[in-house]
PDB file of C-alpha atoms in Angstrom:
ATOM      1  CA  THR A   1       6.504   8.144  14.714  1.00 36.00           C
ATOM      2  CA  GLU A   2       9.640   7.916  12.562  1.00 39.00           C
ATOM      3  CA  ASN A   3      10.421   5.178  10.086  1.00 39.00           C
ATOM      4  CA  ARG A   4      13.938   3.998   9.321  1.00 39.00           C
ATOM      5  CA  THR A   5      14.517   6.888   6.910  1.00 39.00           C
ATOM      6  CA  GLY A   6      13.597   9.470   9.536  1.00 39.00           C
ATOM      7  CA  LYS A   7      10.302  10.389   7.852  1.00 40.00           C
ATOM      8  CA  THR A   8       7.343  10.872  10.161  1.00 39.00           C
ATOM      9  CA  SER A   9       3.725   9.873   9.902  1.00 42.00           C
ATOM     10  CA  ALA A  10       2.605  13.470  10.403  1.00 44.00           C
ATOM     11  CA  GLY A  11      -0.828  14.150   9.028  1.00 48.00           C
ATOM     12  CA  TYR A  12      -2.154  10.739   9.944  1.00 50.00           C
ATOM     13  CA  SER A  13      -3.421   9.999  13.425  1.00 50.00           C
ATOM     14  CA  SER A  14      -4.978   6.817  14.715  1.00 50.00           C
ATOM     15  CA  ASP A  15      -8.410   8.455  14.983  1.00 58.00           C
ATOM     16  CA  LYS A  16      -8.345   9.345  11.254  1.00 88.00           C
ATOM     17  CA  ILE A  17      -7.703   5.792  10.027  1.00 96.00           C
ATOM     18  CA  ASP A  18     -10.883   4.369   8.523  1.00 96.00           C
ATOM     19  CA  VAL A  19      -9.554   0.886   7.698  1.00 96.00           C
ATOM     20  CA  ASP A  20      -6.799  -0.309  10.053  1.00 96.00           C
ATOM     21  CA  LEU A  21      -5.642  -3.677   8.780  1.00 93.00           C
ATOM     22  CA  THR A  22      -2.865  -3.789  11.383  1.00 93.00           C
ATOM     23  CA  ILE A  23      -5.304  -4.629  14.192  1.00 94.00           C
ATOM     24  CA  LEU A  24      -7.059  -7.513  12.409  1.00 90.00           C
ATOM     25  CA  SER A  25      -6.193 -11.197  12.640  1.00 86.00           C
ATOM     26  CA  SER A  26      -4.356 -12.672   9.645  1.00 80.00           C
ATOM     27  CA  THR A  27      -7.574 -14.306   8.428  1.00 81.00           C
ATOM     28  CA  MET A  28      -9.598 -11.114   8.750  1.00 89.00           C
ATOM     29  CA  VAL A  29      -6.956  -8.881   7.144  1.00 87.00           C
ATOM     30  CA  TYR A  30      -6.750 -11.160   4.112  1.00 82.00           C
ATOM     31  CA  SER A  31     -10.557 -11.087   3.833  1.00 87.00           C
ATOM     32  CA  GLU A  32     -10.669  -7.299   4.132  1.00 92.00           C
ATOM     33  CA  VAL A  33      -7.992  -6.856   1.437  1.00 89.00           C
ATOM     34  CA  TYR A  34     -10.000  -9.182  -0.808  1.00 88.00           C
ATOM     35  CA  ASN A  35     -13.049  -6.950  -0.223  1.00 92.00           C
ATOM     36  CA  MET A  36     -10.990  -3.849  -0.996  1.00 93.00           C
ATOM     37  CA  LEU A  37      -9.836  -5.304  -4.303  1.00 90.00           C
ATOM     38  CA  THR A  38     -13.216  -6.674  -5.389  1.00 93.00           C
ATOM     39  CA  SER A  39     -15.401  -3.753  -4.198  1.00 95.00           C
ATOM     40  CA  PRO A  40     -13.036  -0.766  -4.353  1.00 95.00           C
ATOM     41  CA  GLU A  41     -15.854   1.767  -4.683  1.00 95.00           C
ATOM     42  CA  GLU A  42     -16.745   1.136  -1.004  1.00 96.00           C
ATOM     43  CA  TYR A  43     -13.243   2.242   0.114  1.00 97.00           C
ATOM     44  CA  ILE A  44     -12.401   5.202  -2.152  1.00 97.00           C
ATOM     45  CA  GLY A  45     -11.408   8.213  -0.063  1.00 97.00           C
ATOM     46  CA  LYS A  46     -10.926   6.225   3.141  1.00 97.00           C
ATOM     47  CA  THR A  47      -7.608   6.300   4.972  1.00 97.00           C
ATOM     48  CA  GLY A  48      -6.096   2.856   5.354  1.00 97.00           C
ATOM     49  CA  LYS A  49      -3.178   1.414   7.282  1.00 97.00           C
ATOM     50  CA  MET A  50      -1.538  -1.950   6.598  1.00 95.00           C
ATOM     51  CA  ASN A  51       1.504  -4.071   7.382  1.00 94.00           C
ATOM     52  CA  GLY A  52       3.190  -6.425   4.961  1.00 94.00           C
ATOM     53  CA  ALA A  53       6.196  -7.066   2.761  1.00 95.00           C
ATOM     54  CA  PHE A  54       7.498  -4.330   0.480  1.00 98.00           C
ATOM     55  CA  ALA A  55       7.352  -5.173  -3.228  1.00 97.00           C
ATOM     56  CA  TYR A  56       8.658  -3.260  -6.231  1.00 97.00           C
ATOM     57  CA  TYR A  57       8.132  -3.643  -9.968  1.00 97.00           C
ATOM     58  CA  HIS A  58       9.609  -1.616 -12.829  1.00 96.00           C
ATOM     59  CA  ASP A  59       7.698  -1.817 -16.101  1.00 95.00           C
ATOM     60  CA  GLU A  60      10.313  -1.682 -18.855  1.00 96.00           C
ATOM     61  CA  ALA A  61       7.701  -0.900 -21.524  1.00 93.00           C
ATOM     62  CA  THR A  62       6.315   2.228 -19.810  1.00 91.00           C
ATOM     63  CA  GLY A  63       9.198   3.156 -17.510  1.00 94.00           C
ATOM     64  CA  ASN A  64       6.760   3.255 -14.575  1.00 93.00           C
ATOM     65  CA  ASP A  65       7.702   2.082 -11.071  1.00 96.00           C
ATOM     66  CA  TYR A  66       5.125   0.347  -8.896  1.00 97.00           C
ATOM     67  CA  PHE A  67       5.305  -0.214  -5.128  1.00 98.00           C
ATOM     68  CA  ALA A  68       3.072  -2.468  -3.036  1.00 97.00           C
ATOM     69  CA  CYS A  69       2.463  -3.839   0.425  1.00 97.00           C
ATOM     70  CA  ILE A  70       1.995  -7.611   0.158  1.00 94.00           C
ATOM     71  CA  ILE A  71      -0.188  -9.278   2.792  1.00 89.00           C
ATOM     72  CA  LYS A  72      -0.207 -13.048   3.301  1.00 81.00           C
ATOM     73  CA  ASP A  73      -3.091 -15.126   4.592  1.00 74.00           C
ATOM     74  CA  ALA A  74      -3.113 -17.046   7.882  1.00 72.00           C
ATOM     75  CA  THR A  75      -1.406 -20.116   6.403  1.00 72.00           C
ATOM     76  CA  GLN A  76       1.183 -17.996   4.564  1.00 74.00           C
ATOM     77  CA  CYS A  77       0.366 -19.761   1.284  1.00 77.00           C
ATOM     78  CA  CYS A  78      -1.543 -16.998  -0.486  1.00 79.00           C
ATOM     79  CA  ALA A  79      -0.821 -13.297  -0.815  1.00 84.00           C
ATOM     80  CA  GLN A  80      -2.571 -10.163  -1.998  1.00 88.00           C
ATOM     81  CA  GLY A  81      -1.105  -6.736  -2.389  1.00 89.00           C
ATOM     82  CA  ILE A  82      -2.177  -3.139  -2.380  1.00 95.00           C
ATOM     83  CA  GLU A  83      -0.167  -0.701  -4.438  1.00 97.00           C
ATOM     84  CA  PHE A  84       0.831   2.598  -2.858  1.00 98.00           C
ATOM     85  CA  VAL A  85       2.241   5.920  -4.010  1.00 97.00           C
ATOM     86  CA  LEU A  86       4.345   7.685  -1.403  1.00 97.00           C
ATOM     87  CA  THR A  87       4.209  11.453  -0.974  1.00 95.00           C
ATOM     88  CA  ASP A  88       6.755  13.612  -2.769  1.00 94.00           C
ATOM     89  CA  ASP A  89       8.754  13.687   0.500  1.00 94.00           C
ATOM     90  CA  TYR A  90      10.169  10.279  -0.474  1.00 96.00           C
ATOM     91  CA  VAL A  91      12.863   9.838  -3.118  1.00 95.00           C
ATOM     92  CA  PHE A  92      13.292   6.475  -4.858  1.00 94.00           C
ATOM     93  CA  PRO A  93      15.372   4.453  -4.108  1.00 94.00           C
ATOM     94  CA  PHE A  94      16.939   6.336  -1.193  1.00 95.00           C
ATOM     95  CA  ASP A  95      13.889   6.614   1.084  1.00 96.00           C
ATOM     96  CA  TYR A  96      12.378   3.246   0.180  1.00 97.00           C
ATOM     97  CA  PRO A  97      12.805  -0.067   2.012  1.00 97.00           C
ATOM     98  CA  MET A  98      14.473  -3.115   0.520  1.00 97.00           C
ATOM     99  CA  VAL A  99      12.268  -5.626  -1.335  1.00 97.00           C
ATOM    100  CA  ASN A 100      10.624  -8.043   1.149  1.00 96.00           C
ATOM    101  CA  ASP A 101      11.271  -5.754   4.149  1.00 97.00           C
ATOM    102  CA  GLU A 102       8.313  -5.638   6.522  1.00 97.00           C
ATOM    103  CA  ILE A 103       6.612  -2.251   6.264  1.00 97.00           C
ATOM    104  CA  SER A 104       3.657  -0.305   7.600  1.00 97.00           C
ATOM    105  CA  VAL A 105       2.022   2.141   5.241  1.00 97.00           C
ATOM    106  CA  ILE A 106      -0.819   4.655   5.612  1.00 97.00           C
ATOM    107  CA  GLY A 107      -2.569   6.322   2.696  1.00 98.00           C
ATOM    108  CA  VAL A 108      -5.867   7.256   1.085  1.00 98.00           C
ATOM    109  CA  PHE A 109      -7.536   4.469  -0.896  1.00 98.00           C
ATOM    110  CA  ASP A 110      -8.229   5.198  -4.550  1.00 97.00           C
ATOM    111  CA  THR A 111      -8.411   3.531  -7.957  1.00 97.00           C
ATOM    112  CA  TYR A 112      -6.989   4.392 -11.356  1.00 95.00           C
ATOM    113  CA  GLN A 113      -7.258   3.146 -14.931  1.00 93.00           C
ATOM    114  CA  GLU A 114      -4.384   1.839 -17.014  1.00 91.00           C
ATOM    115  CA  GLY A 115      -5.564   0.610 -20.351  1.00 89.00           C
ATOM    116  CA  SER A 116      -8.775  -1.328 -19.807  1.00 94.00           C
ATOM    117  CA  TYR A 117      -7.890  -2.322 -16.216  1.00 92.00           C
ATOM    118  CA  THR A 118      -8.801  -0.686 -12.913  1.00 92.00           C
ATOM    119  CA  TYR A 119      -6.151  -0.812 -10.185  1.00 94.00           C
ATOM    120  CA  CYS A 120      -6.334  -0.048  -6.462  1.00 95.00           C
ATOM    121  CA  THR A 121      -3.771   2.140  -4.720  1.00 97.00           C
ATOM    122  CA  LEU A 122      -3.086   4.090  -1.550  1.00 97.00           C
ATOM    123  CA  ARG A 123      -2.354   7.687  -2.547  1.00 97.00           C
ATOM    124  CA  ASN A 124      -0.402  10.256  -0.536  1.00 97.00           C
ATOM    125  CA  ALA A 125       1.026   7.348   1.408  1.00 97.00           C
ATOM    126  CA  ARG A 126       3.658   7.419   4.136  1.00 97.00           C
ATOM    127  CA  LEU A 127       5.759   4.695   5.668  1.00 97.00           C
ATOM    128  CA  VAL A 128       5.239   4.518   9.431  1.00 95.00           C
TER     129      VAL A 128
END
């Protein structure tokens, strides 16, 4: 499958996806994302797939860029996001969607520390 930049989802097949949020109802997907964020140790190393709105944040203090897939609940009033880090095949900003574009992303769930906080991310991610 190619995304709008011509990149493919090679390396990820439907039978390798451990947590496919794209097949869940809006209520269930929001609940599963909540579980992922509150009990990340249960998901580390699992391949996940999700749909949502593309979000981007540049931290002026550190110079770091952060990218996320934002998922809204069934009533569209609340949102949660999962950060992702695309593979080196993608070059920012050329291969990235526009903020608020609907995206699908696949990657391997992991956590990392920044300061005293633990954050969740999808590593080695690809847009599909």
